[in-house]
Coordinates of C-alpha atoms in Angstrom, one line a residue:
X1 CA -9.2 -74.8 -32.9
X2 CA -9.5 -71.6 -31.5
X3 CA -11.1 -72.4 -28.7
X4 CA -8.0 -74.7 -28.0
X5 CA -5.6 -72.0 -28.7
X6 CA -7.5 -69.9 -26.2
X7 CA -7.5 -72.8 -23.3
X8 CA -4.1 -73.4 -23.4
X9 CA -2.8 -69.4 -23.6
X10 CA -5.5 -69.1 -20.3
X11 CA -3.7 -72.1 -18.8
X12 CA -0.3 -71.1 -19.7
X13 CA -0.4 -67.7 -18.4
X14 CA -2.3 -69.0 -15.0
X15 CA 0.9 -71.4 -14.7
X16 CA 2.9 -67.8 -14.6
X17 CA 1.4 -66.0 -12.7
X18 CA 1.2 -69.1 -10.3
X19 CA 5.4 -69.4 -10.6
X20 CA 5.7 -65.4 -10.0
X21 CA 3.6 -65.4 -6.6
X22 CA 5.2 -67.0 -3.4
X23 CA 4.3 -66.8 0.4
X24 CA 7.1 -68.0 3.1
X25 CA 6.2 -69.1 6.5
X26 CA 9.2 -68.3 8.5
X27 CA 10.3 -67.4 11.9
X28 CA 12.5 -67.4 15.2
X29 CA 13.1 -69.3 18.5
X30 CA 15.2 -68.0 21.1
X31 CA 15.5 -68.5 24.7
X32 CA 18.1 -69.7 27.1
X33 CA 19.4 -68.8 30.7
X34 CA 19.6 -65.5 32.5
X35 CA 21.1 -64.4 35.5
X36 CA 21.5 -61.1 37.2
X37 CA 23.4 -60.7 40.1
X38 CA 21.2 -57.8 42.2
X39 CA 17.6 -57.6 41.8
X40 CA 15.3 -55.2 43.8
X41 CA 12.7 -57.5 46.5
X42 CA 11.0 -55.3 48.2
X43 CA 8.7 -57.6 49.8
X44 CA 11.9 -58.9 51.7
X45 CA 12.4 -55.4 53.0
X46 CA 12.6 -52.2 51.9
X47 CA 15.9 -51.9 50.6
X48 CA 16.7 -55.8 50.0
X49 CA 18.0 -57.3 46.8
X50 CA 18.9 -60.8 45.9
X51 CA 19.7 -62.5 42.6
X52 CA 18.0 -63.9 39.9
X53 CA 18.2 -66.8 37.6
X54 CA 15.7 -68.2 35.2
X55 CA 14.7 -69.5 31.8
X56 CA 14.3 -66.3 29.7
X57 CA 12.8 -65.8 26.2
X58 CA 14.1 -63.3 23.3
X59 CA 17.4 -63.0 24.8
X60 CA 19.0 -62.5 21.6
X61 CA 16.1 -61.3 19.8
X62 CA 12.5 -61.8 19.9
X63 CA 10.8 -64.9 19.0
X64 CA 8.4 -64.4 16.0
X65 CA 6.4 -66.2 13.6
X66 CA 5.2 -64.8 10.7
X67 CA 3.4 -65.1 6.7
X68 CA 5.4 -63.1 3.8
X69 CA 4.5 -63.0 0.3
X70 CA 5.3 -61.7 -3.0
X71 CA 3.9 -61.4 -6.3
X72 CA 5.6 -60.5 -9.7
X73 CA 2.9 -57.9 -11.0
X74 CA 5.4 -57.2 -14.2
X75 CA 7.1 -54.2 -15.7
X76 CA 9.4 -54.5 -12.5
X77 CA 6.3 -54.0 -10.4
X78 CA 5.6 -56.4 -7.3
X79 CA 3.0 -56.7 -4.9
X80 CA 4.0 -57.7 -1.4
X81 CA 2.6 -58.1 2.3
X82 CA 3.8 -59.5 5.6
X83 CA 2.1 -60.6 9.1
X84 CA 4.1 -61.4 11.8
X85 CA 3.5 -62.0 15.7
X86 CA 5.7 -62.1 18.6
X87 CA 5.7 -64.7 21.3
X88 CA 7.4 -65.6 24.3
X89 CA 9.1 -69.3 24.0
X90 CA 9.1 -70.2 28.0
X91 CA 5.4 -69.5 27.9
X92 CA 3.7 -69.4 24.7
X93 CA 2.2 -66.1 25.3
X94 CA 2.0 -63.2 22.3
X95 CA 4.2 -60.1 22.9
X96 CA 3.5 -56.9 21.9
X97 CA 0.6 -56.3 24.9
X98 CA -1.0 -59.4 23.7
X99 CA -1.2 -58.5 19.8
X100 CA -1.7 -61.5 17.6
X101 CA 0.4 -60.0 15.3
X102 CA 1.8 -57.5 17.1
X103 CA 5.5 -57.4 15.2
X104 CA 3.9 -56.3 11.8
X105 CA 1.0 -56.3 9.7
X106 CA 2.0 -54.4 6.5
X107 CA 0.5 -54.5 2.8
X108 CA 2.8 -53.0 0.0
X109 CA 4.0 -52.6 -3.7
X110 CA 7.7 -51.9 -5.0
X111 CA 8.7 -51.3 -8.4
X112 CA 12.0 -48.8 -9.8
X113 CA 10.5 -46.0 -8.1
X114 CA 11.1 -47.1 -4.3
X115 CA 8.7 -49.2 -2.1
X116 CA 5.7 -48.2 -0.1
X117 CA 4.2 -50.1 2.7
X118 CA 0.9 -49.5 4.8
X119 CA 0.3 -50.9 7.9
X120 CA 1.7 -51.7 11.8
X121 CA 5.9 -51.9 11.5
X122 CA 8.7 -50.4 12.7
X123 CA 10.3 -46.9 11.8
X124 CA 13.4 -45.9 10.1
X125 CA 15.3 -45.0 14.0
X126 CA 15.1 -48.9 14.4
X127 CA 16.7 -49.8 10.8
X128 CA 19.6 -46.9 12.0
X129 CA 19.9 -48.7 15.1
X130 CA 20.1 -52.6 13.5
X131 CA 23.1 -51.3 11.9
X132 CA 25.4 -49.4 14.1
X133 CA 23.9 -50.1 17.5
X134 CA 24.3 -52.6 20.3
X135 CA 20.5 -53.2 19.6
X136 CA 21.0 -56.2 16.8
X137 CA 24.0 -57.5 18.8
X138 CA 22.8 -57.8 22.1
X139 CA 19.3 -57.3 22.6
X140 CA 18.4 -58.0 26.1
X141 CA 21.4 -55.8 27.1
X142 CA 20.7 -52.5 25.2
X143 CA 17.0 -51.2 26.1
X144 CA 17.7 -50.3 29.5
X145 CA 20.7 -48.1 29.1
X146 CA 19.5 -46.3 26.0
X147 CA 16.8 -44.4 27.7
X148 CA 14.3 -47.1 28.7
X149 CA 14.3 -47.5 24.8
X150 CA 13.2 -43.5 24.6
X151 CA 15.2 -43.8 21.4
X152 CA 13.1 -46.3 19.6
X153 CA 16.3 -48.5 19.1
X154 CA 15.3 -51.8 20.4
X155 CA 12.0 -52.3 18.3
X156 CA 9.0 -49.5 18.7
X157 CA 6.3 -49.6 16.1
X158 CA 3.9 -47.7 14.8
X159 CA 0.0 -48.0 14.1
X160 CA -1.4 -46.3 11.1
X161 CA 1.9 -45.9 9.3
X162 CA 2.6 -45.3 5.4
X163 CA 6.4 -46.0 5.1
X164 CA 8.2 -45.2 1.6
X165 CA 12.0 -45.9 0.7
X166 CA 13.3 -44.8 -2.2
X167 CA 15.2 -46.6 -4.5
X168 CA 19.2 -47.0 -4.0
X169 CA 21.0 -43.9 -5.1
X170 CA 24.9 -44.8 -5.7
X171 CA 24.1 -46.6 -2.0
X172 CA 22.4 -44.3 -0.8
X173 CA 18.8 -45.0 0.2
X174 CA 16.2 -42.4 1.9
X175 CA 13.1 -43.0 3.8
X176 CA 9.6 -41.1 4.7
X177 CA 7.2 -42.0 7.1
X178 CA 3.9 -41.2 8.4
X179 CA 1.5 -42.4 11.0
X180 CA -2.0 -41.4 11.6
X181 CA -3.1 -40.4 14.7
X182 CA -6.9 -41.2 13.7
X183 CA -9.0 -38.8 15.3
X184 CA -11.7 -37.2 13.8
X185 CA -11.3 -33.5 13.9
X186 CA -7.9 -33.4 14.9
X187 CA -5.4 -34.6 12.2
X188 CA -2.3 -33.6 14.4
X189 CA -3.5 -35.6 17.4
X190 CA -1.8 -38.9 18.0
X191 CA 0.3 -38.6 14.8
X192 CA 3.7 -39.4 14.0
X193 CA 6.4 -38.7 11.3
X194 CA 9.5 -39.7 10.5
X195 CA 12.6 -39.8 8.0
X196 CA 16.3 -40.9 6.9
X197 CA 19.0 -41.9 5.3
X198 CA 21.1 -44.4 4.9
X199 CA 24.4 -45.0 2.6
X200 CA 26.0 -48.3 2.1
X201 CA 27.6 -49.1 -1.1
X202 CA 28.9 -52.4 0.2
X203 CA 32.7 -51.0 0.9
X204 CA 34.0 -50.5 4.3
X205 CA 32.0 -47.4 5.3
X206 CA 28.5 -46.9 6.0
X207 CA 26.5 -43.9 7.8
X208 CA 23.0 -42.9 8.6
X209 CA 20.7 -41.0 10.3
X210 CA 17.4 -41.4 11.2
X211 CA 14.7 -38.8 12.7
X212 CA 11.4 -39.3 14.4
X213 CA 8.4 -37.5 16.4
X214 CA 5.0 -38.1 17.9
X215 CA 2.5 -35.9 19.0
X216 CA 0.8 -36.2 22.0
X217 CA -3.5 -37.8 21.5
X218 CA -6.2 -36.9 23.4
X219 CA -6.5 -40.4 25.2
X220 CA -3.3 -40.4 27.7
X221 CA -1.9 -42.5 29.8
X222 CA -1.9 -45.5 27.4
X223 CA -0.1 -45.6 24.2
X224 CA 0.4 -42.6 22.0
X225 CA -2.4 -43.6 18.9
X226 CA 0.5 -44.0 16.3
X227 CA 3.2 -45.0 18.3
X228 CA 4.1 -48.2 20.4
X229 CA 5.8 -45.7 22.8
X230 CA 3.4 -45.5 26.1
X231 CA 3.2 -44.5 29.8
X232 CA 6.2 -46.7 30.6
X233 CA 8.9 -45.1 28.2
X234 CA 7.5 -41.7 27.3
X235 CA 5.7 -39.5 29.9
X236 CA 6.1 -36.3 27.9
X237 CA 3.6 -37.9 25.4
X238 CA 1.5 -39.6 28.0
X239 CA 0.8 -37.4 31.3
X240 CA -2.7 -35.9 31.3
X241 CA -0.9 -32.1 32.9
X242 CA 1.8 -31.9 30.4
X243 CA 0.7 -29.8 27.1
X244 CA -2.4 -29.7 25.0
X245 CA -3.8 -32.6 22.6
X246 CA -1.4 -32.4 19.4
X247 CA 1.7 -31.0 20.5
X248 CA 4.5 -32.4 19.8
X249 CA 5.5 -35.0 22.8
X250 CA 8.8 -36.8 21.8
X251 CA 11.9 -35.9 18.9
X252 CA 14.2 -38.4 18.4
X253 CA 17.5 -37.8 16.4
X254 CA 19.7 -40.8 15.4
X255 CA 23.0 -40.8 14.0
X256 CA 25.3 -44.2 13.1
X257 CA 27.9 -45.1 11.0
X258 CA 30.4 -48.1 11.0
X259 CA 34.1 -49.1 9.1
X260 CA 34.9 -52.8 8.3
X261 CA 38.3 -53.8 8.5
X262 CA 38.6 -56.9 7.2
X263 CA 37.0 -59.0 9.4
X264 CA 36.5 -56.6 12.4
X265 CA 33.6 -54.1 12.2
X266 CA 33.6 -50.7 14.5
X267 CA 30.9 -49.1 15.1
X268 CA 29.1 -46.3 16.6
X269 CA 25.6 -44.6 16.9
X270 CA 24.2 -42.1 19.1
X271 CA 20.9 -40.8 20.0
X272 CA 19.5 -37.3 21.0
X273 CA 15.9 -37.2 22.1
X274 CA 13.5 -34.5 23.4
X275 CA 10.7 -35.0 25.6
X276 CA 9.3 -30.8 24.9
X277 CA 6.2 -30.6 27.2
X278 CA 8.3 -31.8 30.1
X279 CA 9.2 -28.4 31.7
X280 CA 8.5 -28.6 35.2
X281 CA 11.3 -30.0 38.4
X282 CA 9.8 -32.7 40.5
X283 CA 11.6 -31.6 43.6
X284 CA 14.8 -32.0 45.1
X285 CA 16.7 -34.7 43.9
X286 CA 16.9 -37.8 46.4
X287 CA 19.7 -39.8 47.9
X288 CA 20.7 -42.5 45.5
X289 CA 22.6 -44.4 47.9
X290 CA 19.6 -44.8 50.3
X291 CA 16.3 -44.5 48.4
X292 CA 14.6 -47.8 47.0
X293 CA 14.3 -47.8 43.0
X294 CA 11.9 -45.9 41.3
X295 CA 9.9 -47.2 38.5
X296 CA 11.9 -46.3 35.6
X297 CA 10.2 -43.9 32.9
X298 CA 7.4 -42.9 35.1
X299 CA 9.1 -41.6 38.3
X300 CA 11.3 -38.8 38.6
X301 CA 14.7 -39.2 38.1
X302 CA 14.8 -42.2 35.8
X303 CA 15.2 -42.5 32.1
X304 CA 12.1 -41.5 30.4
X305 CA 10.3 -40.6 33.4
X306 CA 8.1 -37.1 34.5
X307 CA 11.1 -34.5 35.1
X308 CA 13.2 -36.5 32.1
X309 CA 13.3 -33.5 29.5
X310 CA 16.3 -34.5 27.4
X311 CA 18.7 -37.9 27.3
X312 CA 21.8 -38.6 25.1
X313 CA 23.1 -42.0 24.0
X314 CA 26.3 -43.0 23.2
X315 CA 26.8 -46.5 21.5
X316 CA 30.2 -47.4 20.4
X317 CA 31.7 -51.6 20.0
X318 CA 33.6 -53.6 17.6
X319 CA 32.4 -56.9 16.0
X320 CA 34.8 -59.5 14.9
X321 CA 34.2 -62.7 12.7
X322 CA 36.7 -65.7 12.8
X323 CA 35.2 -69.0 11.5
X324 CA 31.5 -70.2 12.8
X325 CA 32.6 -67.3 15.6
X326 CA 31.1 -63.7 15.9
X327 CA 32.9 -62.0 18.9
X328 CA 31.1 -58.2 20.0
X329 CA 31.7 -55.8 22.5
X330 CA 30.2 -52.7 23.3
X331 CA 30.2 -49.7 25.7
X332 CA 26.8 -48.0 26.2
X333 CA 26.7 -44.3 27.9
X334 CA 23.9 -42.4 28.3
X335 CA 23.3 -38.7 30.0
X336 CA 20.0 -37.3 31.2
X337 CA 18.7 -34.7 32.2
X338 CA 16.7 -33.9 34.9
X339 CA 14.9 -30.6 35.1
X340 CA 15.9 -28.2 38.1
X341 CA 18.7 -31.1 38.8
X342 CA 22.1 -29.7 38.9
X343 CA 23.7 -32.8 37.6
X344 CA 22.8 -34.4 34.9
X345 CA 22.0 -38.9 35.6
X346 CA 24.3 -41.2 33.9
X347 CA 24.3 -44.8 32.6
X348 CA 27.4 -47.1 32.0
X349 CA 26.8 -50.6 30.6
X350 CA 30.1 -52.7 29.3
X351 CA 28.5 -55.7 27.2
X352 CA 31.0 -58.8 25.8
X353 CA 29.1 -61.8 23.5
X354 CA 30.2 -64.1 21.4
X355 CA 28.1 -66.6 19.3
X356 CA 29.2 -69.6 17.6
X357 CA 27.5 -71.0 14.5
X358 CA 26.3 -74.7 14.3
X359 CA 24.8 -74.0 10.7
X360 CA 23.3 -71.1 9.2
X361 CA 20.3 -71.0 10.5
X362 CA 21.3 -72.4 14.3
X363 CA 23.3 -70.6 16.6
X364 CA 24.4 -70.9 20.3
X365 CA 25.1 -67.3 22.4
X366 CA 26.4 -66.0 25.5
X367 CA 26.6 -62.3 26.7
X368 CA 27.8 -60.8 29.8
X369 CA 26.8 -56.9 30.9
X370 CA 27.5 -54.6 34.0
X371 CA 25.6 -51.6 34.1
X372 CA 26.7 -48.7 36.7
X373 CA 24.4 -45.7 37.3
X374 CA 25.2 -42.6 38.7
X375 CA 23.1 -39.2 40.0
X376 CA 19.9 -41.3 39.2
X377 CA 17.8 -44.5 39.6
X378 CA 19.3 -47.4 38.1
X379 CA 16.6 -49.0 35.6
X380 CA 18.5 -52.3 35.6
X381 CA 20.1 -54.1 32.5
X382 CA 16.9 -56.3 31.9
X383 CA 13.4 -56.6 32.0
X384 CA 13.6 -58.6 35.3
X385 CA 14.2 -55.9 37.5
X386 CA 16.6 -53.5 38.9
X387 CA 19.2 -53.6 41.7
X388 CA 17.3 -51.3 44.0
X389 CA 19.7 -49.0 46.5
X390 CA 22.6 -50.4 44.6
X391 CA 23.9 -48.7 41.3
X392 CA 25.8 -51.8 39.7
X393 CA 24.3 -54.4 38.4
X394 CA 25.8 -57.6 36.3
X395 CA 23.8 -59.6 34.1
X396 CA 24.6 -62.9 32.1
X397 CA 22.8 -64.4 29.1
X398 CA 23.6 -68.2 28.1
X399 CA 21.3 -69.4 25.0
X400 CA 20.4 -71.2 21.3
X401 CA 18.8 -69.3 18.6
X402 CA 17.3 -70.8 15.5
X403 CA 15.5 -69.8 12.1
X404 CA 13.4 -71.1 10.1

């Protein structure tokens, strides 16, 4: 009889545990057409351009697959991980340089006394930018002007991170994060750190800020060894003659907030980042209107790049719900500048999108952008190239997003 008692109390409390643990396969496709008007094609002639149209993946965001689960430890404590890869629908290939599961890789707990996470993810700039930026809205329009994405708002991770939110004070919520740099001898080399804050008590207003810095590793000209952020988008923390193994490379400071009226949303955020070993002109600066495009944040003169000591970004657009419609608009400005450069480089983009929902996991898109560029190299509104000698470029975005 005991032995009976026993079996079943072992089977019962396996059938709990079994209905308190979950794990979710989910994901994202997105892809559709892209056009821009002016597109750099050197190979045509020095300063020739010509347009561009083709099938274009992540347009709206990036396609992802990924694993998430959860388990109900008890006493309000829960156990929880996630893996999740990027891919590239026209092609099938992994994003993220190739990573399998490049998007995240984290392992966690949460309970009343906040959430900690350990892992490869995102920092807190890119939750700040989600909310009040033109990062979430639209996507493939938004890197470019904002710094060559110096700013961390359109999705940079970090390796090595531990990442801790607190629990909701009166809707406010607070963040701490740091990554290790990993080198033995050297704690400060490669490492990153980061906070935040964030208040929403589900009203009309919301605001916060978000800050974040690297420091520069002793292996350059790759990827800083906590941070996603590499040769391409951050010389200060990846050029072998600027500083000393450790010191700080990159500050970013991030600053949002947003006011629902009913069903119209404004919103604004704006960025202010520091590249501090950066110290040094890189000559006089050239003839816009004549010189061939430089490759942006590498080159002098474009954002991010070698003599690119400081930039500012200002974010500001509206979004407005009526029915299965979401209608968004957003003007993008950012200022650099340029050391020994008497004026400081400018970028203008004016993005309009509208979606239209067929369910609530299915939705078709279409965005339309014009970027202008002034006292510096035009970095183009996409990833497929920019306008070389000219400064204005338009771009257009037609496509189908679903989850699942």
């Amino acid at each position: 009889m005991k032995k009976s008692a026993m079996l079943l109390l072992c089977l019962g409390a396996a059938g709990v545990a079994h209905a308190q643990s979950n794990v979710t396969i989910y994901g994202i496709v997105t892809g559709g057409l892209g056009y821009v008007d002016k597109v750099a094609t050197p190979a045509s002639g020095a300063r020739s351009t010509g347009s561009r149209v083709g099938l274009d993946s992540g347009q709206y965001t990036q396609s992802r697959l990924g694993f998430r689960g959860v388990e109900d430890l008890g006493g309000g404590m829960k156990a929880n991980f996630v893996i999740e890869g990027g891919f590239t629908m026209d092609n099938g290939a992994s994003g993220q340089g190739g990573l399998t599961f490049g998007r995240r890789t984290t392992v966690g707990l949460s309970g009343a006394a906040g959430s900690i996470e350990v892992g490869r993810r995102k920092d807190y700039t890119d939750f700040i930018a989600n909310q009040y930026s033109t990062a979430s809205r639209m996507l493939p329009f938004t890197g470019k002007v904002h710094g060559n994405n110096i700013d961390r708002s359109t999705g940079e991770r970090a390796n090595n991170m531990v990442y801790y939110l607190t629990p909701k004070f009166g809707g406010f919520q607070g963040n701490l994060t740091y990554a290790f740099g990993e080198q033995a001898g050297d704690n400060s080399a490669g490492q990153s750190v980061g906070f935040g804050g964030n208040y929403d008590d589900g009203g009309p207003f919301a605001a916060g800020f978000a800050y974040w810095q690297s420091r520069k590793s002793a292996t350059v000209g790759t990827t800083n060894n906590s941070s996603d952020q590499g040769a391409s988008s951050n010389a200060g923390c990846n050029s072998a003659g600027l500083g000393s193994t450790g010191d700080v490379c990159v500050k970013v400071l991030m600053l949002g907030t947003s006011y629902k009226i009913g069903d119209l949303k404004l919103r604004g955020e704006w960025s202010h980042v520091k590249q501090p070993l950066i110290n040094a002109s890189s000559g006089a600066r050239p003839n816009f209107g004549t010189t061939f495009s430089a490759t942006a944040g590498v080159a002098a003169f474009t954002a991010g790049g070698i003599n690119n000591d400081k930039v500012d970004v200002y974010d500001v657009g509206a979004d407005y719900s009526m029915g299965p419609w979401l209608f968004k608009g957003s003007v993008i400005h950012s200022r650099f500048n340029f050391v020994g450069a008497s004026q400081k480089g400018k970028l203008t983009a004016l993005v309009l999108g509208a979606d239209y929902s067929l369910t609530k996991r299915t939705l078709l898109y279409g965005m339309l952008a014009n970027l202008r560029a002034s006292d510096m190299y035009s970095p183009g509104l996409t990833s497929n190239g920019a306008p070389g000698v000219d400064n204005n470029q338009n771009a257009l975005a037609l496509g189908i997003l679903h989850r699942f």
